[in-house]
PDB file of C-alpha atoms in Angstrom:
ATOM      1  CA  UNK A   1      13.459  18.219 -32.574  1.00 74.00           C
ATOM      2  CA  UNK A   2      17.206  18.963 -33.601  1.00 78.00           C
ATOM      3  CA  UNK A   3      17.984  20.792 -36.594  1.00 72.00           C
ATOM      4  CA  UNK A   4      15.663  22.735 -38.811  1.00 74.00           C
ATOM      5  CA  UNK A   5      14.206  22.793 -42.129  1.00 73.00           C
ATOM      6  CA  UNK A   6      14.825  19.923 -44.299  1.00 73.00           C
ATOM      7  CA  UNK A   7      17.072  18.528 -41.767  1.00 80.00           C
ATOM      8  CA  UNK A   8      15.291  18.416 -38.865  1.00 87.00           C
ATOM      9  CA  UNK A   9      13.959  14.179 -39.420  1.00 88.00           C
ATOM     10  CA  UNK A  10      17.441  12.415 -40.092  1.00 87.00           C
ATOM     11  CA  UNK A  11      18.917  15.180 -36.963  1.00 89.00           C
ATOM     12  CA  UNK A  12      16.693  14.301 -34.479  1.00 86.00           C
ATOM     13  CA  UNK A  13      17.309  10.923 -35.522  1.00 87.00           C
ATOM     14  CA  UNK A  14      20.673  10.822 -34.797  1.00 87.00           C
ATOM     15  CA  UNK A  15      19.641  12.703 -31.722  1.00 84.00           C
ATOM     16  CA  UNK A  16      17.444   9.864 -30.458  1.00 80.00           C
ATOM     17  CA  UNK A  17      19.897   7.138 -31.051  1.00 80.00           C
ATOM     18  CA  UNK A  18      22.267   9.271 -29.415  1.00 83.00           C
ATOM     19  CA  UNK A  19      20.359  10.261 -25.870  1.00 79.00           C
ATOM     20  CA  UNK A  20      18.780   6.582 -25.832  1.00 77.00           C
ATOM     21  CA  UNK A  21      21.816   4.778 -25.636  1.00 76.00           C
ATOM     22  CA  UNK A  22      24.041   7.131 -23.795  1.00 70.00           C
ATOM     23  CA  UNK A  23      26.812   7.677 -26.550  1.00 56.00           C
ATOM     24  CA  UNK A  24      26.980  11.556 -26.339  1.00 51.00           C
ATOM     25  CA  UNK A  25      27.357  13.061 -22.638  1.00 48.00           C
ATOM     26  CA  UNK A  26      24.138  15.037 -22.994  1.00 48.00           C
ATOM     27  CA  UNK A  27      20.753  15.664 -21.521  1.00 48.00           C
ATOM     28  CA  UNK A  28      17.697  15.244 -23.599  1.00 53.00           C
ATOM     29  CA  UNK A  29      14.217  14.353 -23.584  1.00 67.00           C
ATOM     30  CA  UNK A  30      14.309  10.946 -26.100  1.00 75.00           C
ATOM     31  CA  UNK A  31      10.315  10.599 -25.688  1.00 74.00           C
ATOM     32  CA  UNK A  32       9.766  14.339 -27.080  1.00 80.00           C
ATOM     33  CA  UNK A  33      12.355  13.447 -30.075  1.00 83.00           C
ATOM     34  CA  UNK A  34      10.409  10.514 -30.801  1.00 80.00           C
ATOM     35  CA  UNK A  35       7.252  12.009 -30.728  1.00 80.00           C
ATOM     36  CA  UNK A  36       8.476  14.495 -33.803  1.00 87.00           C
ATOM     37  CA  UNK A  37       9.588  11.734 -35.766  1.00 86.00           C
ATOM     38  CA  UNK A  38       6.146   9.722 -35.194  1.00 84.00           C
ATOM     39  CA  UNK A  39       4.483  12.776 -36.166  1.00 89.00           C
ATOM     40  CA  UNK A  40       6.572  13.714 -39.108  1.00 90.00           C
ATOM     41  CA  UNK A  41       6.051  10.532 -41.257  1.00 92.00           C
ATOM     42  CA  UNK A  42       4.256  10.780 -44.186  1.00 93.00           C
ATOM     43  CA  UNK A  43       1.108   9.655 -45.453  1.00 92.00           C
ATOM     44  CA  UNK A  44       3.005   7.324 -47.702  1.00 94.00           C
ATOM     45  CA  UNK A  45       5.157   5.873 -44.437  1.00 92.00           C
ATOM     46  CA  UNK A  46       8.702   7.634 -45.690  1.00 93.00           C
ATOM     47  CA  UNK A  47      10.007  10.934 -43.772  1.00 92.00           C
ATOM     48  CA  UNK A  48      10.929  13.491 -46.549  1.00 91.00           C
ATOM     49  CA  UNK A  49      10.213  11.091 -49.508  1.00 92.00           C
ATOM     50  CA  UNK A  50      14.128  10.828 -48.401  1.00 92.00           C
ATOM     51  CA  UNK A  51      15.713   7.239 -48.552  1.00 93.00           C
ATOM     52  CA  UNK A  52      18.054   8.376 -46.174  1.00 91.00           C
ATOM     53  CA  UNK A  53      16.006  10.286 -43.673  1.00 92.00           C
ATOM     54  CA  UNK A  54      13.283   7.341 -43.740  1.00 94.00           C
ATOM     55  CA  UNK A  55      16.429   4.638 -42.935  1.00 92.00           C
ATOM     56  CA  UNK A  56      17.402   6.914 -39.994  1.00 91.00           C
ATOM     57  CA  UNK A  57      13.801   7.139 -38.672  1.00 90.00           C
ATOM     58  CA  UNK A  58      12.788   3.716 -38.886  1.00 88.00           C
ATOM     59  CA  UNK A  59      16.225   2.850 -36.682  1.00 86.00           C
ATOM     60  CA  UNK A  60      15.437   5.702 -34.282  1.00 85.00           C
ATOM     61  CA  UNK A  61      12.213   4.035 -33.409  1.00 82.00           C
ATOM     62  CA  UNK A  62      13.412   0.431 -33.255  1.00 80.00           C
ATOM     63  CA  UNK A  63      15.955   1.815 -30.574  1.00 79.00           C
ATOM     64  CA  UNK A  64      12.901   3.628 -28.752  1.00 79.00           C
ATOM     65  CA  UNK A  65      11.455   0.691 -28.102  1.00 84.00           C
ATOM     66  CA  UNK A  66       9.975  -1.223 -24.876  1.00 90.00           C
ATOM     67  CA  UNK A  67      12.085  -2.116 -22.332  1.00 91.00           C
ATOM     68  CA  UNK A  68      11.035  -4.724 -20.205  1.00 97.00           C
ATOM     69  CA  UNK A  69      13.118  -5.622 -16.945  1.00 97.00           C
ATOM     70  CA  UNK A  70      12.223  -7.673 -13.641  1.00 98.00           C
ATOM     71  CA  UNK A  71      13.462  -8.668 -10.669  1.00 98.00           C
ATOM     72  CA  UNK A  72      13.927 -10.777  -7.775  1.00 98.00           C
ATOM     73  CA  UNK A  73      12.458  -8.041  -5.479  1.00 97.00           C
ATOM     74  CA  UNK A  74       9.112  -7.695  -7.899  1.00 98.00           C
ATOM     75  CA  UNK A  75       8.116 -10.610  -6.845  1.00 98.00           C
ATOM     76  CA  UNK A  76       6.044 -10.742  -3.491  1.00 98.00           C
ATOM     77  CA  UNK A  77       4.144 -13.064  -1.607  1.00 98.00           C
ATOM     78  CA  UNK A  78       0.828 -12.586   0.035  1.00 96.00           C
ATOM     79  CA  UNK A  79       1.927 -14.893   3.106  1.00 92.00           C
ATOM     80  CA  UNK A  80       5.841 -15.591   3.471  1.00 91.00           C
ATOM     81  CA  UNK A  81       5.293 -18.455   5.898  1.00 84.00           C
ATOM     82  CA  UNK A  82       2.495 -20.295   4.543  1.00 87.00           C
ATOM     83  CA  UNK A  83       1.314 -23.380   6.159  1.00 81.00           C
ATOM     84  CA  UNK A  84       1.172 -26.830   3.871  1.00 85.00           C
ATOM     85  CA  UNK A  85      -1.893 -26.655   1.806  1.00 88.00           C
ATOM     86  CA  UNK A  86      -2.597 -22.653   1.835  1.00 89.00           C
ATOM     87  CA  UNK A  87      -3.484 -21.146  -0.849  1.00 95.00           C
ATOM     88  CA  UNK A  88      -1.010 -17.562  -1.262  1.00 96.00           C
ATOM     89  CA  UNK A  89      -0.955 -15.404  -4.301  1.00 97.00           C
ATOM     90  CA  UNK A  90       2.177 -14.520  -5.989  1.00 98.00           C
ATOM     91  CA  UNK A  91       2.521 -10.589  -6.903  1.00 98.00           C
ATOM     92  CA  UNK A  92       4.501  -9.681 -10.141  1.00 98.00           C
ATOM     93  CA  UNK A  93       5.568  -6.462 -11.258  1.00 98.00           C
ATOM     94  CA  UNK A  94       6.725  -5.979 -14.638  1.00 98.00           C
ATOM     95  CA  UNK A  95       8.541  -2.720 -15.297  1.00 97.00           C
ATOM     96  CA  UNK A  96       9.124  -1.454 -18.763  1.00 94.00           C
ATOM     97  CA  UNK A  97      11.628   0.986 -19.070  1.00 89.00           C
ATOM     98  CA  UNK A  98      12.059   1.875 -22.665  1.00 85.00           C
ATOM     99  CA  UNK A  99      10.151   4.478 -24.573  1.00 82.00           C
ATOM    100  CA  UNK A 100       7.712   2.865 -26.685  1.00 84.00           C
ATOM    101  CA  UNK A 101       4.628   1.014 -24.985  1.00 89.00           C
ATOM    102  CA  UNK A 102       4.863  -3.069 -24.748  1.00 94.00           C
ATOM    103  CA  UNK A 103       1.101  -4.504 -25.327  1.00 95.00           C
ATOM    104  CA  UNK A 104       0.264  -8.561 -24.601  1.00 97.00           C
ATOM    105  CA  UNK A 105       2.994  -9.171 -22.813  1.00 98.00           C
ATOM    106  CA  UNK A 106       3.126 -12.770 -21.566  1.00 98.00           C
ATOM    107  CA  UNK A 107       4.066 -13.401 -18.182  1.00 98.00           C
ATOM    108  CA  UNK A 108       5.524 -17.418 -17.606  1.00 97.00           C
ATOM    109  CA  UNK A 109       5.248 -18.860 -14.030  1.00 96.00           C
ATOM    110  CA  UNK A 110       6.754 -21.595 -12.350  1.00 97.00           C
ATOM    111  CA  UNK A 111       7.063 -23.011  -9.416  1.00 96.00           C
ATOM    112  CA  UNK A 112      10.498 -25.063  -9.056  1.00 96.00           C
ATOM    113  CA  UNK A 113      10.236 -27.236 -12.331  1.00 93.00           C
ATOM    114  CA  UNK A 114       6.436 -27.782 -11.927  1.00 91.00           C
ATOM    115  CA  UNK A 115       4.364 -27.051 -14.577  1.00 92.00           C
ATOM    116  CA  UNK A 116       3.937 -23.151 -16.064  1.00 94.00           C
ATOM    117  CA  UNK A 117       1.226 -21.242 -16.158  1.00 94.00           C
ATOM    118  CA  UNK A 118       0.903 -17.774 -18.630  1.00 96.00           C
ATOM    119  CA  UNK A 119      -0.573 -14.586 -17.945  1.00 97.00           C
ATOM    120  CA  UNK A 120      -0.869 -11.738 -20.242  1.00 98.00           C
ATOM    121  CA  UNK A 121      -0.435  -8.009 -19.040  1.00 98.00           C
ATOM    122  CA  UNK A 122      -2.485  -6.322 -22.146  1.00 98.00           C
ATOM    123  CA  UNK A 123      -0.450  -2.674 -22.088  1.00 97.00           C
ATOM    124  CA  UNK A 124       2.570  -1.364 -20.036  1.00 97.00           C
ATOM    125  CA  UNK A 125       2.957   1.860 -20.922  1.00 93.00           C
ATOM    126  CA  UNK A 126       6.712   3.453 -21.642  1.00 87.00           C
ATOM    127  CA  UNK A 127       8.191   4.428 -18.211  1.00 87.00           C
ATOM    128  CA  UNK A 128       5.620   2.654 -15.890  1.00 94.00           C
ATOM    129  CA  UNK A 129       5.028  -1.128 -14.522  1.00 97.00           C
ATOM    130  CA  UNK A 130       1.979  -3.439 -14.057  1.00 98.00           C
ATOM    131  CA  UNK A 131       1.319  -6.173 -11.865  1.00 98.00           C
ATOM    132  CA  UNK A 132      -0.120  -9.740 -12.686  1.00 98.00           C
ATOM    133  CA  UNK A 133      -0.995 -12.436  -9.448  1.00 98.00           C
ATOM    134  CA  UNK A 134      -0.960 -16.264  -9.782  1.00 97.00           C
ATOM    135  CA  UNK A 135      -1.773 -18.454  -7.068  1.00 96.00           C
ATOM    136  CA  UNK A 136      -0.177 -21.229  -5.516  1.00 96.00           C
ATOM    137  CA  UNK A 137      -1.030 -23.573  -3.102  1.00 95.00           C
ATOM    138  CA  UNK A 138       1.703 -24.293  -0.707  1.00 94.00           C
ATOM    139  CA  UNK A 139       3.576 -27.642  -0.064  1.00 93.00           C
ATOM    140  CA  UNK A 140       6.326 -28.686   2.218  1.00 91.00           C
ATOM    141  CA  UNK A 141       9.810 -27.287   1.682  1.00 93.00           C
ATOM    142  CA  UNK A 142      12.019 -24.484  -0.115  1.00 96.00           C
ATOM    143  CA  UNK A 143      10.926 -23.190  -3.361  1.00 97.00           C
ATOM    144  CA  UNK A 144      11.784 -21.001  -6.346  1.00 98.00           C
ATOM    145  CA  UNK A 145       9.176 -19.058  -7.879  1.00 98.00           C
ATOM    146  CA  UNK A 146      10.706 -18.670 -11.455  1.00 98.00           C
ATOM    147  CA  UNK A 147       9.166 -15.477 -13.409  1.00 98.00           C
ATOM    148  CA  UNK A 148       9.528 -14.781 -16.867  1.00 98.00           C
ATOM    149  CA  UNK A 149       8.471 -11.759 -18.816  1.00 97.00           C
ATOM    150  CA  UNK A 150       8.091 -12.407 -22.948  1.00 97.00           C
ATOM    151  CA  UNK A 151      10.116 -16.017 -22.902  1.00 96.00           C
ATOM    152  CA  UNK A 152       9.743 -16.378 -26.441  1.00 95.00           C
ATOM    153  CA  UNK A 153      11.080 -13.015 -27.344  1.00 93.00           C
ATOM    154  CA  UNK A 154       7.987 -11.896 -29.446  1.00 93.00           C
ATOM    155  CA  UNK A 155       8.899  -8.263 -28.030  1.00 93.00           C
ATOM    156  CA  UNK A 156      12.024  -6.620 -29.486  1.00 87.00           C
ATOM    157  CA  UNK A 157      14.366  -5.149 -26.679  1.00 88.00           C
ATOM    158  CA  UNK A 158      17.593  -3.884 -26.841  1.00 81.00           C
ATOM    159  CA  UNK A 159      18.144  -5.801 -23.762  1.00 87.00           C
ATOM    160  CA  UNK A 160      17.012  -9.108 -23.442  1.00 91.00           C
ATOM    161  CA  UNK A 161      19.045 -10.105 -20.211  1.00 94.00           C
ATOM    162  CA  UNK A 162      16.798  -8.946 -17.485  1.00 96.00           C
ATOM    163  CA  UNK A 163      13.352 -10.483 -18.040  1.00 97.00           C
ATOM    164  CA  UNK A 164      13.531 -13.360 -16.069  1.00 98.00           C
ATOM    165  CA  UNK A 165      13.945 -13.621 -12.339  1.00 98.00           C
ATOM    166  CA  UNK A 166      13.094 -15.818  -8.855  1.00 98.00           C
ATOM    167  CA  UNK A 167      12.061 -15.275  -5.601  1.00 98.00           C
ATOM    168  CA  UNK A 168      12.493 -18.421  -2.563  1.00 97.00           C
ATOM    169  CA  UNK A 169       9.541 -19.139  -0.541  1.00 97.00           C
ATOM    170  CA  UNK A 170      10.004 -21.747   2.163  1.00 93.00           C
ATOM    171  CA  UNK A 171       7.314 -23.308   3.721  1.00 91.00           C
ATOM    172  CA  UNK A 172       7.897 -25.263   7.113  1.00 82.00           C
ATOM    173  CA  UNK A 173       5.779 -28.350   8.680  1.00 78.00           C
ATOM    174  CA  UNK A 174       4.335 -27.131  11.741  1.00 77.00           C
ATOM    175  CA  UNK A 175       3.664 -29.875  14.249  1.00 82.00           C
ATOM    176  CA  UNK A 176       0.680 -29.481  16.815  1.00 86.00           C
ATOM    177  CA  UNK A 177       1.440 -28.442  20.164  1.00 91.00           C
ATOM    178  CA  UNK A 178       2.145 -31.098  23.106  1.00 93.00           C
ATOM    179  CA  UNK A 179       1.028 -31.487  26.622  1.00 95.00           C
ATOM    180  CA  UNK A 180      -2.784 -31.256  26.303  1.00 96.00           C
ATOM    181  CA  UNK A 181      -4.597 -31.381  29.193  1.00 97.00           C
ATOM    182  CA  UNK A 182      -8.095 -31.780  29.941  1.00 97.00           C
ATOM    183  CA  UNK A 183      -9.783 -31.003  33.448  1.00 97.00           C
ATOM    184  CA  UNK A 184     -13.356 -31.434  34.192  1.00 96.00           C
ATOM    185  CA  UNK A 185     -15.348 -29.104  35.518  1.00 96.00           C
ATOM    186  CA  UNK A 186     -19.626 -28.588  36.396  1.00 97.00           C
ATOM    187  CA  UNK A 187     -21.147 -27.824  32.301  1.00 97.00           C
ATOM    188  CA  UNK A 188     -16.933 -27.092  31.240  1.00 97.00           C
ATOM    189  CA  UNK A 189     -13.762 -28.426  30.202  1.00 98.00           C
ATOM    190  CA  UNK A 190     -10.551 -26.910  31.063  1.00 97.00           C
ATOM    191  CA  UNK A 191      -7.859 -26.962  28.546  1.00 98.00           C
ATOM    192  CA  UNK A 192      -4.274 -26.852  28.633  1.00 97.00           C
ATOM    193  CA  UNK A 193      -1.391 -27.306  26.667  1.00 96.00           C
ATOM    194  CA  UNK A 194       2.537 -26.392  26.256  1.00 95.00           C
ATOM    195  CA  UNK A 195       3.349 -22.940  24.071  1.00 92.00           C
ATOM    196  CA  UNK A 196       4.881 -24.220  20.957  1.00 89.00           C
ATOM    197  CA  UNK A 197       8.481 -23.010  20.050  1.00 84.00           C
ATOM    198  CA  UNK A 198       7.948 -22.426  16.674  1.00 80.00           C
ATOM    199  CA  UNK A 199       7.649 -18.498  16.310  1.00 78.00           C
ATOM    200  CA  UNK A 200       6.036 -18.120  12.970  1.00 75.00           C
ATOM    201  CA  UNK A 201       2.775 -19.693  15.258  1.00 84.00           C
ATOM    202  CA  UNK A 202       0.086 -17.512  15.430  1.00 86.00           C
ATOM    203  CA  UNK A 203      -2.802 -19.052  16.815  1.00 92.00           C
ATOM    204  CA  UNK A 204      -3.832 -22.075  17.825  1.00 94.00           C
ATOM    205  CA  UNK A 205      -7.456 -23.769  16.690  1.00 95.00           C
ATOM    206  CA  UNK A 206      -9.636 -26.112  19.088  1.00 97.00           C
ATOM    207  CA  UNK A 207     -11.468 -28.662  18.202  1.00 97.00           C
ATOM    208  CA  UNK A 208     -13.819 -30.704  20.383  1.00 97.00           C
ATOM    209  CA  UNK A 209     -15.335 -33.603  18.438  1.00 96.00           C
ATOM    210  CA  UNK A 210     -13.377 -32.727  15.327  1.00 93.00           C
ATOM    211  CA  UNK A 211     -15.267 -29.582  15.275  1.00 95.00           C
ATOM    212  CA  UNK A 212     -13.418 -26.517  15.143  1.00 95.00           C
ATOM    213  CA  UNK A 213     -14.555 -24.550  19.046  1.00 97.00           C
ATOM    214  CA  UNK A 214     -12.310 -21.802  19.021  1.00 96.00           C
ATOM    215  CA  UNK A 215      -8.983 -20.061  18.294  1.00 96.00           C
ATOM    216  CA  UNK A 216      -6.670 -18.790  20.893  1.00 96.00           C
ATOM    217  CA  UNK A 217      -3.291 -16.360  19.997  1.00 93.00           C
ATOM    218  CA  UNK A 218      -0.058 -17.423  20.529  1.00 87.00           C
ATOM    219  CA  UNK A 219       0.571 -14.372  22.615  1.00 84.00           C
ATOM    220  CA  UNK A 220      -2.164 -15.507  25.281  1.00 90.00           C
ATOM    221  CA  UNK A 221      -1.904 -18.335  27.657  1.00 92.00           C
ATOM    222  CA  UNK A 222      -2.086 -21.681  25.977  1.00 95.00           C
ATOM    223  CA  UNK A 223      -5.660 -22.420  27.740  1.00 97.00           C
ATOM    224  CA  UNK A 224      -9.127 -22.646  26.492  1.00 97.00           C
ATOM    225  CA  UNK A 225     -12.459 -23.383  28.626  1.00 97.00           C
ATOM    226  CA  UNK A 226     -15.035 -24.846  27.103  1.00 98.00           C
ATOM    227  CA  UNK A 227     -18.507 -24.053  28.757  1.00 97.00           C
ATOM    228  CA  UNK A 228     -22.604 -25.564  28.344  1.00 96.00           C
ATOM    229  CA  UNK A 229     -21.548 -28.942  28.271  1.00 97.00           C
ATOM    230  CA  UNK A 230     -23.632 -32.117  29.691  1.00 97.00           C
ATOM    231  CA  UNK A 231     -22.346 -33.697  32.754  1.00 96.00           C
ATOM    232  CA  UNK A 232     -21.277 -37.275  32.543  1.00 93.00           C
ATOM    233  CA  UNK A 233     -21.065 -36.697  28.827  1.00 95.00           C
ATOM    234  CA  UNK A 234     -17.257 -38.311  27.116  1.00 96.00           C
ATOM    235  CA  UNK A 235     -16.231 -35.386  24.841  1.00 97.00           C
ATOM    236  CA  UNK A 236     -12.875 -35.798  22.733  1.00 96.00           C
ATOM    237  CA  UNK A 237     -10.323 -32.834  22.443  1.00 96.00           C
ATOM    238  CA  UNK A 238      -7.105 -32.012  20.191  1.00 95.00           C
ATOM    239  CA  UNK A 239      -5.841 -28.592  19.434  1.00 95.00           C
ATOM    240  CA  UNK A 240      -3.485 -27.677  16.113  1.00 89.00           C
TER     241      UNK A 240
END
């Protein structure tokens, strides 16, 4: 608290006001100041049955309020190249940097100008963040995943100006290798095909019969050997 005695509410008021928005070249602890005047109100909600000190306190608080703030680098993605049709979840953090706690915040998500979806993040306490995941199923091109933290301003900030931000996701068609080759063998087939140039390949899947067989990693040789088959048998091949 600042002050003492009788003065000590509409002081530390001033006080608060003061250290929260940076006005006076000092160093304080706002959250300790605001506990006092939180703890100082009486039973019949005034501070000091004062007009004056009560007016003070009630703007005090309304300055020490949640600060919500995100940004391009809070939101992450589970898989940065995805492949067309996987399903990657979108990481949010929401940061609130004022000195009050912000509960039910709503969370807006977009993808480009598809439809939204809402989340709710039920308490961020002053001075800490919390994360909320959506998920989104990738399709073919570059994308903005558009983030919004309390877009309809139900919260009261000082600072409305940072609750809204985008990361880009691109997501790339990734054609199926060429050159497949097939070479008989006694019970096995030998298979062979071209390393594909793409780098963000990491494996390659086999199928024999449009039945997945087996998966082989970029970083080995681009051949497979299928073994137990019948002789004389016609068995189809393609590999993606």
């Amino acid at each position: 608290s600042f002050g003492e005695n009788e003065d000590k509410v509409w002081l530390t008021s001033l006080a608060t006001i003061a250290l929260i928005t940076g006005t006076v070249p000092v160093h304080g602890q706002p959250l300790l100041a605001i506990n006092y005047i939180l703890s100082s109100q009486q039973g019949d909600g005034s501070w000091n049955s004062n007009s004056y000190d009560t007016a003070l306190a009630v703007k005090a608080l309304k300055y020490a309020s949640p600060e919500l703030a995100i940004s391009s680098s809070d939101i992450t993605f589970s898989n940065t190249t995805p492949q067309v049709g996987e399903e990657i979840t979108i990481s949010v953090i929401v940061h609130n940097n004022g000195y009050s706690e912000a509960s039910n915040v709503i969370v807006k998500y977009q993808i480009d100008s598809g439809d939204s979806q809402l989340g709710t993040i039920p308490i961020i306490s002053a001075g800490s963040s919390e994360t909320i995941q959506f998920k989104w199923t990738a399709s073919l091109g570059m994308h903005n995943a558009n983030l919004a933290i309390d877009p309809d301003n139900s919260i009261w900030e000082r600072n409305e100006t940072n609750n809204a931000a985008f990361n880009s996701i691109e997501v790339r068609e990734v054609t199926a290798p060429t050159g497949l080759v097939a070479t008989a063998g006694d019970s096995q087939i030998g298979l062979q095909w071209d390393t594909h140039p793409n780098p963000e390949v990491v494996s390659y899947n086999i199928y024999r019969d449009y039945i997945k067989i087996g998966t082989v990693s970029q970083g080995q040789s681009p051949t497979y050997t299928d073994t137990g088959l019948t002789n004389y048998q016609l068995y189809s091949y393609y590999v993606t």
